[in-house]
CSV table of C-alpha atoms in Angstrom, one decimal:
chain,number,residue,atom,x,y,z
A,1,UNK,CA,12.9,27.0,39.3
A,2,UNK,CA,16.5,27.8,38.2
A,3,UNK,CA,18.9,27.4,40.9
A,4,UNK,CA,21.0,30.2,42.1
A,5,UNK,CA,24.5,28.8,40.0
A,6,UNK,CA,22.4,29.1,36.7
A,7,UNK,CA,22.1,33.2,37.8
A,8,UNK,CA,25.7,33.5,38.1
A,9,UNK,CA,26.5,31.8,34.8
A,10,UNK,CA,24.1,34.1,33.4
A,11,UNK,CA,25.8,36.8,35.0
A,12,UNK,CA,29.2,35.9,33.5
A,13,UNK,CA,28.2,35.1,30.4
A,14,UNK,CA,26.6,38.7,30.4
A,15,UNK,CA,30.2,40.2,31.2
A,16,UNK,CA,32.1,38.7,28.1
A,17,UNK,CA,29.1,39.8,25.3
A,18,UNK,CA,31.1,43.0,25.1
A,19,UNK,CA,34.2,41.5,24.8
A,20,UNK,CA,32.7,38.8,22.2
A,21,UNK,CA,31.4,41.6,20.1
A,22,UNK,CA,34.3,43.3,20.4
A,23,UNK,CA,36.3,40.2,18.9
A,24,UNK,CA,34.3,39.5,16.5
A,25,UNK,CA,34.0,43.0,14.8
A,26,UNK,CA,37.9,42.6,14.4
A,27,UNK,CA,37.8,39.1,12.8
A,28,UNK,CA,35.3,41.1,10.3
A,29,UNK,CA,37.4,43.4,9.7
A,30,UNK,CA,40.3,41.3,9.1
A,31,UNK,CA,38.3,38.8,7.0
A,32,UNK,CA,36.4,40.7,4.9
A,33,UNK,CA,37.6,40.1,2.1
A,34,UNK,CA,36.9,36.8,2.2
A,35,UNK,CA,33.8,37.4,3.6
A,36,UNK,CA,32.7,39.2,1.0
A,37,UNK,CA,33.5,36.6,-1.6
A,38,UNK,CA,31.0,34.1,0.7
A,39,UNK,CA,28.4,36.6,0.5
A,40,UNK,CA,29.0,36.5,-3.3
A,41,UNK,CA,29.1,32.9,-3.4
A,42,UNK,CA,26.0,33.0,-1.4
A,43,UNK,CA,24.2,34.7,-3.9
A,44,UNK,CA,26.0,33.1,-6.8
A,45,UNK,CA,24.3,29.8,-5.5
A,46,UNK,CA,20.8,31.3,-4.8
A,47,UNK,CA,20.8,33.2,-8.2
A,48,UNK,CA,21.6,29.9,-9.5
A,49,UNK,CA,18.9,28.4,-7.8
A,50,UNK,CA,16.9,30.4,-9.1
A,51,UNK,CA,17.4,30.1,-12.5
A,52,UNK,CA,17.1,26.5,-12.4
A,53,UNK,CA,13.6,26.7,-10.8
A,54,UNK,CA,12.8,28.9,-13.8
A,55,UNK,CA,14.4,27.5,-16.6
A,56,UNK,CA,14.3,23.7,-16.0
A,57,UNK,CA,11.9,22.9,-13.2
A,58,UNK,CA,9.1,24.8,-14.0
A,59,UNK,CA,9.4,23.7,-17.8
A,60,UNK,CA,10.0,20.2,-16.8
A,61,UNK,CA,6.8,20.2,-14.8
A,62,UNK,CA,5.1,21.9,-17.3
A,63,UNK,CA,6.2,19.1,-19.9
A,64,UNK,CA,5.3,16.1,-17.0
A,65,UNK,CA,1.7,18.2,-16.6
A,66,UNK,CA,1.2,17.8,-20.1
A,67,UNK,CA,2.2,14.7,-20.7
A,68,UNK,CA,-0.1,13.2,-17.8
A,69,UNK,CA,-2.5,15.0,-19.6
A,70,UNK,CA,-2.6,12.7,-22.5
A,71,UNK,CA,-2.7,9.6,-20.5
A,72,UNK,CA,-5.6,11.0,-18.3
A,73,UNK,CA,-7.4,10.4,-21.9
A,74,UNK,CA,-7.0,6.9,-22.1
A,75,UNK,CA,-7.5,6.6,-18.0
A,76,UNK,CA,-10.7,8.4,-18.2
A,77,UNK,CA,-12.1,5.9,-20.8
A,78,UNK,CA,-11.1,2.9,-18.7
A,79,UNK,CA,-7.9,1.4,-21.7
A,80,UNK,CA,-5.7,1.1,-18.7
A,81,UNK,CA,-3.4,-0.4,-20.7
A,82,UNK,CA,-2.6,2.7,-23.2
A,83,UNK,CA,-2.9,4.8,-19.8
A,84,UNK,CA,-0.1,2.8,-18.9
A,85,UNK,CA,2.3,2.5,-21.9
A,86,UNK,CA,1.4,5.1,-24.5
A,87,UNK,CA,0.0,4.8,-27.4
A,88,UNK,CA,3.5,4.7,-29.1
A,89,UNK,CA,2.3,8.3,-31.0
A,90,UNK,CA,2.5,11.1,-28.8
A,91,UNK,CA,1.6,9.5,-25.1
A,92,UNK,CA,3.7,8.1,-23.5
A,93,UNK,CA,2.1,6.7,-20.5
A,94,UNK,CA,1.7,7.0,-16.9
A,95,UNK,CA,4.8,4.9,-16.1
A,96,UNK,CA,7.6,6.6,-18.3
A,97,UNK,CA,5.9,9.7,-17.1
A,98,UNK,CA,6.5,8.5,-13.4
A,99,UNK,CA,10.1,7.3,-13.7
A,100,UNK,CA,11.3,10.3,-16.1
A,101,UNK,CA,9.8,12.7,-14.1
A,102,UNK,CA,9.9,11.1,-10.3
A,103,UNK,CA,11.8,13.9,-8.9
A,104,UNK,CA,8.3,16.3,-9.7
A,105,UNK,CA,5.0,16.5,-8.4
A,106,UNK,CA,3.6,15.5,-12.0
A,107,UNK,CA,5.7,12.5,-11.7
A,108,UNK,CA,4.6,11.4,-8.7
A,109,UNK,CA,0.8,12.1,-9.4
A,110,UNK,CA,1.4,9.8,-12.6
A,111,UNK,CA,2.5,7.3,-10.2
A,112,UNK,CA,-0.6,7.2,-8.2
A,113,UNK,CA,-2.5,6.7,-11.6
A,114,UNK,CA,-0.2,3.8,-12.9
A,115,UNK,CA,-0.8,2.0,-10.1
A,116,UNK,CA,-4.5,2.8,-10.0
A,117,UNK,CA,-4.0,1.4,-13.9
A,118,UNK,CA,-2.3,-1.8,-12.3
A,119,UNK,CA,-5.0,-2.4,-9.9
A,120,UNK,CA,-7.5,-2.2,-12.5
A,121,UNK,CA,-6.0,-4.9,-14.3
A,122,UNK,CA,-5.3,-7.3,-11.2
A,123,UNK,CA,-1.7,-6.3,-11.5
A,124,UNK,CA,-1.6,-6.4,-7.9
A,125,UNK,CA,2.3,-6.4,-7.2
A,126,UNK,CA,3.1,-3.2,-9.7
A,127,UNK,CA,0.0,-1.8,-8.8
A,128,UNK,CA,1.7,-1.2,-4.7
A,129,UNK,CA,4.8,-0.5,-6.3
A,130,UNK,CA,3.6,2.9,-8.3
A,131,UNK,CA,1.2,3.1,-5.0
A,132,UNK,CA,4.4,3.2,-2.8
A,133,UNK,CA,6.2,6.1,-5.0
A,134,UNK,CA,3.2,8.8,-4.3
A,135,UNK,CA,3.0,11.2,-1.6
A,136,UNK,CA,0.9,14.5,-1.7
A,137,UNK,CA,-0.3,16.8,1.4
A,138,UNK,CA,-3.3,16.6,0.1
A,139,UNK,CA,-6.2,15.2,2.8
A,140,UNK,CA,-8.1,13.4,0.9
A,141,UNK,CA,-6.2,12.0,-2.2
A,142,UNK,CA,-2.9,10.6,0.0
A,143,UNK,CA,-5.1,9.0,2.4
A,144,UNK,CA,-7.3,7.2,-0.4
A,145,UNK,CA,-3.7,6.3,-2.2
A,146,UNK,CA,-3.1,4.3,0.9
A,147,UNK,CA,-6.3,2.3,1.4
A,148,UNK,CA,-5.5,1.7,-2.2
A,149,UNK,CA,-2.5,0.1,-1.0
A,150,UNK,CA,-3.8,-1.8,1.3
A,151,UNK,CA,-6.2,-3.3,-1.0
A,152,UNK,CA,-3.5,-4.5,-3.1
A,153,UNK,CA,-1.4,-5.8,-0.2
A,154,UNK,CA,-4.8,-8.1,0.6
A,155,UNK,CA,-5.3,-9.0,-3.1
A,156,UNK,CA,-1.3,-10.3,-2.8
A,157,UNK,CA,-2.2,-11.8,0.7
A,158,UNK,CA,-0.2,-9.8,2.4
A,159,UNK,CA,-2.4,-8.8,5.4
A,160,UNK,CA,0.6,-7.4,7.9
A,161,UNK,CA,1.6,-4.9,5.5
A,162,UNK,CA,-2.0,-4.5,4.7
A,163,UNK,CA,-3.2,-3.2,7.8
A,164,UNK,CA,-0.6,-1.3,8.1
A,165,UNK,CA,-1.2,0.4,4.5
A,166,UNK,CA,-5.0,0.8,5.9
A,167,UNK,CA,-4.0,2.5,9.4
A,168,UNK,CA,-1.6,4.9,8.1
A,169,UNK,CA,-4.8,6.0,5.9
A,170,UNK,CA,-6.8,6.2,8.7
A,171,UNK,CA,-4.4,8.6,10.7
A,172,UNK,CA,-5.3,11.4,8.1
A,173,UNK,CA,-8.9,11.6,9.6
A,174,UNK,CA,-10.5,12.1,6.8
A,175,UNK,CA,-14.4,11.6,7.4
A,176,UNK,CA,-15.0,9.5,4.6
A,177,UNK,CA,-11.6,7.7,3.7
A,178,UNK,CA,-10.4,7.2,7.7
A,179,UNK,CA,-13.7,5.4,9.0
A,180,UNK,CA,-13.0,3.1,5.8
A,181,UNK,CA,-9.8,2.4,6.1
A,182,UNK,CA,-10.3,1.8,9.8
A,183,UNK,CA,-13.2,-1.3,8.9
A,184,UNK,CA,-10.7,-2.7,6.5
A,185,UNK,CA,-7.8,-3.2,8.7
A,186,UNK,CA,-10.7,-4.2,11.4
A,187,UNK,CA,-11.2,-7.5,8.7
A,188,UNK,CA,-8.0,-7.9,8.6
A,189,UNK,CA,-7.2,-8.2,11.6
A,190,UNK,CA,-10.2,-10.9,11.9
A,191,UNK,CA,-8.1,-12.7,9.2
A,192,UNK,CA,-5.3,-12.0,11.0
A,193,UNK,CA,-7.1,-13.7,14.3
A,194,UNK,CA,-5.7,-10.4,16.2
A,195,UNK,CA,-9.3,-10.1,18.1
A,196,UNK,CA,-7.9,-7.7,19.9
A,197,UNK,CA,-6.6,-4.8,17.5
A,198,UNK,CA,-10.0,-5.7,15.5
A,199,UNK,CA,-11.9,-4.3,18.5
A,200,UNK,CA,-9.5,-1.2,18.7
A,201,UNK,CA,-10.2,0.1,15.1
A,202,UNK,CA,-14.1,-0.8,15.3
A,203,UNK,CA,-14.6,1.0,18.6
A,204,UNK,CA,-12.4,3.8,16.8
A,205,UNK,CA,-15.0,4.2,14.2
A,206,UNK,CA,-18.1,3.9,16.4
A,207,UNK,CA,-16.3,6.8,18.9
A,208,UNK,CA,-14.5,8.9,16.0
A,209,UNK,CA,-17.0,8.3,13.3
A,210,UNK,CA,-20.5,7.9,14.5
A,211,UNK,CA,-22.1,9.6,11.6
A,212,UNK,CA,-20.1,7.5,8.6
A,213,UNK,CA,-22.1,4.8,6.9
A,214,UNK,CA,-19.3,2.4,8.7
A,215,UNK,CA,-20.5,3.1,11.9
A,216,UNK,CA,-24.5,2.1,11.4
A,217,UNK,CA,-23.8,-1.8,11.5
A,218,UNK,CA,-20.4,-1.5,13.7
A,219,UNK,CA,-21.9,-3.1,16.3
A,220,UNK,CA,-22.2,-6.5,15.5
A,221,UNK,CA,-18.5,-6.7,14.6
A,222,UNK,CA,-17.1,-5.1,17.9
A,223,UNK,CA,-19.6,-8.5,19.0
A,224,UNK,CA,-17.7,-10.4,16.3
A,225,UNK,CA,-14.0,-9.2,17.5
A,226,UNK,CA,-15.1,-9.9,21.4
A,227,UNK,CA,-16.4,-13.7,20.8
């Protein structure tokens, strides 16, 4: 409940809105001139703004989209390797694509593939470092990124930064990706010898997930995590 003092400030700050008003349509009047020319500037910068989004972002995404579409080629036959580098004739692979164009959305989904390409080829270390680079809003595709990640970190042996990879995929609560994610850091937290937060994330999938394949033998690791 306010208290009576809060009324009165109320109350007096009530009583100078007239005279603030009042000030402030004189400094209007005596700047504007100048506030004109902000106005201007304003628009100056939006106008500008605009322009750039249609003259250089949109082709510059446009050139990243097709460019990733030339390595998609090579990815979708399984040559990770030209999918990665280019074919030194017109593709130039997913990793120029991701560092020339890392400040677009093309560039960042080129990422994701590079260090799908990496993984494929047991390139473990630049397969998390492409992985890193990619973020999307997208439900399903971020969250699978990330368990990628995590795979990597426990192909490098790097189970801390693994589970953490593996969680942060979880939180998206995706019904297929999440109840994966959450088994995986579950075993690595086994290998970890953290009982404890192995328990967590395999009661998590038992209470969030009862329907996913994950859940049908769940059981007998809860038992594992509580011996």
């Amino acid at each position: 409940m306010a208290k009576k003092e809060d009324f009165k400030k109320q109350d007096q700050n009530l009583e100078n809105v007239e005279e603030a008003m009042s000030t402030t349509s004189v400094w209007i009047e005596e700047h504007s001139t100048m506030l004109t020319w902000i106005i201007v500037g304003i628009a100056a910068v939006v106008m500008g703004c605009i322009a750039i989004n249609q003259y250089v972002i949109k082709p510059k995404a446009l050139e990243a989209s097709n460019e990733n579409a030339k390595a998609v080629v090579y990815f979708a036959a399984g040559d990770w390797q030209k999918a990665l580098a280019g074919d030194d004739a017109e593709c130039i692979g997913f990793e120029a694509i991701a560092d020339e164009y890392s400040h677009y959305q093309e560039g960042e989904l080129a990422a994701l593939y590079a260090g799908i390409c990496h993984y494929q080829l047991g390139e473990y270390e630049e397969a998390a470092k492409y992985l890193k680079k990619f973020s999307a809003d997208d439900l399903t595709i971020d969250p699978a990124a990330r368990q990628l990640l995590g795979d990597a970190y426990v192909q490098m042996d790097e189970l801390e930064k693994a589970a953490v990879a593996f969680r942060s995929a979880a939180n998206s609560e995706n019904e297929i990706v999440a109840p994966m994610s959450l088994k995986k850091a579950g075993f690595v937290y086994l290998e970890l010898g953290d009982k404890k937060q192995a328990k967590k994330v395999f009661e998590m999938i038992r209470q969030k997930y009862p329907n996913s394949a994950e859940a049908s033998d769940i059981d007998k690791y809860i038992a594992l995590a509580e011996e």
